[in-house]
Every structure is written in structure tokens, then in C-alpha cells.
Amino acid sequence: MNWRENIFGEIKNRTGVVILNDHNQIISNDDEILKRINEMGFEITKFTDSLSVRFFIEIKKQELQNEFKVIILYDENQNNAESQIPFDILEECNSNGGIVNFSLDDIFPKL
């Protein structure tokens, strides 16, 4: 299984809010991954600030009648995600399996 399949395996059965901690911008800079995530039914947004993310999620909830799948790409470390992303959004993510972390160390452990 290649490293991209590991990413897809982590998110394929999730719904609601999924936070991908992408501090090396592996996912953000890979059009193939972004396209496949979108094909899996996820709407993708990059975390810029808590207000923008909250607005994006609320719009998707209204559009899709709470049957939504949202990926938040977060490119800082996990500790910052927990302090910058609003608590209720983090809790929703945690109820769906938690934050998904990907880094170069995870994908290429012998580097």
C-alpha cells in the first residue's frame, strides 16, 4: 500500500468534520490527493481562522441537511489546532475518530 492509500484509509469511513493536520503540506500540495478526497464526497477547506472555518461548516450543514463531509486542512502542529480551532468543531471531529496527523516522518520513517 502506498502512502496516499494510508491517507485515504484514515478518512474513507468518516463523516461530518475531519481535521487533517498537514504541517508539512503534503496533502495541501498534492492535487491527486485533493481530487480523490473530493471524489470521496468531502468538501475541503484550508484553516485560515476560526471564523472562516465555522462559516464554511455551517453553510455546508445547511446546504446538505447535516449530511455533510468536510475536511479541514490544518498546516500547523496539533497543539496549535487544539487551541485555534473552536472547541465544538474539535469535539465534532473527535466524535468521528479524532484529528488525522500526517507528516513526512509518518510517511517516510527512515528519512
mmCIF file of C-alpha atoms in Angstrom:
data_model
loop_
_atom_site.group_PDB
_atom_site.id
_atom_site.type_symbol
_atom_site.label_atom_id
_atom_site.label_comp_id
_atom_site.label_asym_id
_atom_site.label_seq_id
_atom_site.Cartn_x
_atom_site.Cartn_y
_atom_site.Cartn_z
ATOM 1 C CA MET A 1 0.000 0.000 0.000
ATOM 2 C CA ASN A 2 1.449 3.369 -0.946
ATOM 3 C CA TRP A 3 1.455 6.351 1.375
ATOM 4 C CA ARG A 4 -1.503 8.022 -0.357
ATOM 5 C CA GLU A 5 -3.650 4.954 0.311
ATOM 6 C CA ASN A 6 -2.823 5.321 4.025
ATOM 7 C CA ILE A 7 -4.320 8.806 3.937
ATOM 8 C CA PHE A 8 -7.462 7.617 2.154
ATOM 9 C CA GLY A 9 -7.788 4.690 4.559
ATOM 10 C CA GLU A 10 -7.799 7.071 7.522
ATOM 11 C CA ILE A 11 -10.708 9.130 6.202
ATOM 12 C CA LYS A 12 -12.799 6.842 3.980
ATOM 13 C CA ASN A 13 -15.398 5.840 6.590
ATOM 14 C CA ARG A 14 -15.707 9.224 8.259
ATOM 15 C CA THR A 15 -18.481 11.753 8.021
ATOM 16 C CA GLY A 16 -19.006 15.204 9.460
ATOM 17 C CA VAL A 17 -15.892 17.192 10.280
ATOM 18 C CA VAL A 18 -12.439 15.685 9.747
ATOM 19 C CA ILE A 19 -9.323 17.684 10.586
ATOM 20 C CA LEU A 20 -6.212 16.701 8.663
ATOM 21 C CA ASN A 21 -3.120 18.009 10.416
ATOM 22 C CA ASP A 22 -0.848 18.603 7.433
ATOM 23 C CA HIS A 23 2.046 20.593 8.880
ATOM 24 C CA ASN A 24 4.409 19.576 6.048
ATOM 25 C CA GLN A 25 1.709 20.492 3.493
ATOM 26 C CA ILE A 26 1.880 17.017 1.977
ATOM 27 C CA ILE A 27 -1.837 16.875 1.289
ATOM 28 C CA SER A 28 -2.314 20.565 0.511
ATOM 29 C CA ASN A 29 0.244 20.454 -2.290
ATOM 30 C CA ASP A 30 -0.812 17.152 -3.895
ATOM 31 C CA ASP A 31 -3.547 17.630 -6.497
ATOM 32 C CA GLU A 32 -4.025 13.857 -6.840
ATOM 33 C CA ILE A 33 -4.846 13.511 -3.135
ATOM 34 C CA LEU A 34 -7.124 16.555 -3.123
ATOM 35 C CA LYS A 35 -9.010 15.272 -6.181
ATOM 36 C CA ARG A 36 -9.507 11.816 -4.667
ATOM 37 C CA ILE A 37 -10.638 13.256 -1.317
ATOM 38 C CA ASN A 38 -13.167 15.347 -3.215
ATOM 39 C CA GLU A 39 -14.310 12.255 -5.147
ATOM 40 C CA MET A 40 -14.881 10.544 -1.769
ATOM 41 C CA GLY A 41 -17.553 13.177 -1.135
ATOM 42 C CA PHE A 42 -15.617 15.587 1.059
ATOM 43 C CA GLU A 43 -15.694 19.344 0.805
ATOM 44 C CA ILE A 44 -12.199 20.687 1.502
ATOM 45 C CA THR A 45 -11.251 23.921 3.218
ATOM 46 C CA LYS A 46 -7.925 25.165 4.491
ATOM 47 C CA PHE A 47 -7.847 26.510 8.036
ATOM 48 C CA THR A 48 -7.093 30.207 7.966
ATOM 49 C CA ASP A 49 -9.038 31.372 11.009
ATOM 50 C CA SER A 50 -11.781 30.035 13.249
ATOM 51 C CA LEU A 51 -14.492 32.342 11.920
ATOM 52 C CA SER A 52 -13.967 31.321 8.287
ATOM 53 C CA VAL A 53 -13.985 27.620 9.171
ATOM 54 C CA ARG A 54 -17.124 27.963 11.288
ATOM 55 C CA PHE A 55 -18.884 29.835 8.469
ATOM 56 C CA PHE A 56 -17.841 27.185 5.907
ATOM 57 C CA ILE A 57 -19.087 24.321 8.105
ATOM 58 C CA GLU A 58 -22.407 26.000 8.892
ATOM 59 C CA ILE A 59 -23.051 26.703 5.202
ATOM 60 C CA LYS A 60 -22.322 23.048 4.338
ATOM 61 C CA LYS A 61 -24.608 21.821 7.124
ATOM 62 C CA GLN A 62 -27.445 23.971 5.775
ATOM 63 C CA GLU A 63 -26.818 23.018 2.137
ATOM 64 C CA LEU A 64 -26.557 19.305 2.802
ATOM 65 C CA GLN A 65 -29.131 18.981 5.613
ATOM 66 C CA ASN A 66 -26.478 17.821 8.134
ATOM 67 C CA GLU A 67 -25.398 15.006 5.740
ATOM 68 C CA PHE A 68 -22.012 16.536 5.125
ATOM 69 C CA LYS A 69 -18.367 15.523 4.944
ATOM 70 C CA VAL A 70 -15.846 18.318 5.463
ATOM 71 C CA ILE A 71 -12.053 18.135 5.516
ATOM 72 C CA ILE A 72 -10.256 20.955 7.312
ATOM 73 C CA LEU A 73 -6.628 21.121 6.197
ATOM 74 C CA TYR A 74 -4.575 22.439 9.083
ATOM 75 C CA ASP A 75 -0.895 23.065 8.384
ATOM 76 C CA GLU A 76 0.418 23.781 11.856
ATOM 77 C CA ASN A 77 1.218 21.349 14.664
ATOM 78 C CA GLN A 78 -1.554 19.528 16.500
ATOM 79 C CA ASN A 79 -1.173 21.531 19.700
ATOM 80 C CA ASN A 80 -1.989 24.705 17.794
ATOM 81 C CA ALA A 81 -5.016 23.043 16.168
ATOM 82 C CA GLU A 82 -6.440 22.321 19.578
ATOM 83 C CA SER A 83 -6.055 25.942 20.651
ATOM 84 C CA GLN A 84 -7.070 27.646 17.389
ATOM 85 C CA ILE A 85 -9.976 25.542 16.116
ATOM 86 C CA PRO A 86 -13.197 26.192 18.062
ATOM 87 C CA PHE A 87 -13.952 23.650 20.781
ATOM 88 C CA ASP A 88 -17.278 22.464 19.329
ATOM 89 C CA ILE A 89 -15.675 21.787 15.934
ATOM 90 C CA LEU A 90 -12.844 19.860 17.621
ATOM 91 C CA GLU A 91 -15.402 17.849 19.605
ATOM 92 C CA GLU A 92 -17.309 17.007 16.438
ATOM 93 C CA CYS A 93 -14.065 15.864 14.832
ATOM 94 C CA ASN A 94 -13.151 13.827 17.927
ATOM 95 C CA SER A 95 -16.542 12.092 17.839
ATOM 96 C CA ASN A 96 -15.676 10.992 14.280
ATOM 97 C CA GLY A 97 -12.287 9.495 15.147
ATOM 98 C CA GLY A 98 -10.133 12.500 16.009
ATOM 99 C CA ILE A 99 -7.574 14.592 14.206
ATOM 100 C CA VAL A 100 -5.705 12.773 11.441
ATOM 101 C CA ASN A 101 -1.987 13.589 11.502
ATOM 102 C CA PHE A 102 0.293 13.263 8.507
ATOM 103 C CA SER A 103 3.898 14.316 8.327
ATOM 104 C CA LEU A 104 6.984 13.375 6.402
ATOM 105 C CA ASP A 105 8.133 11.394 9.458
ATOM 106 C CA ASP A 106 4.974 9.267 9.351
ATOM 107 C CA ILE A 107 5.137 8.582 5.642
ATOM 108 C CA PHE A 108 8.907 8.158 5.354
ATOM 109 C CA PRO A 109 10.073 6.986 8.806
ATOM 110 C CA LYS A 110 13.617 6.176 7.640
ATOM 111 C CA LEU A 111 14.387 9.670 6.369
#
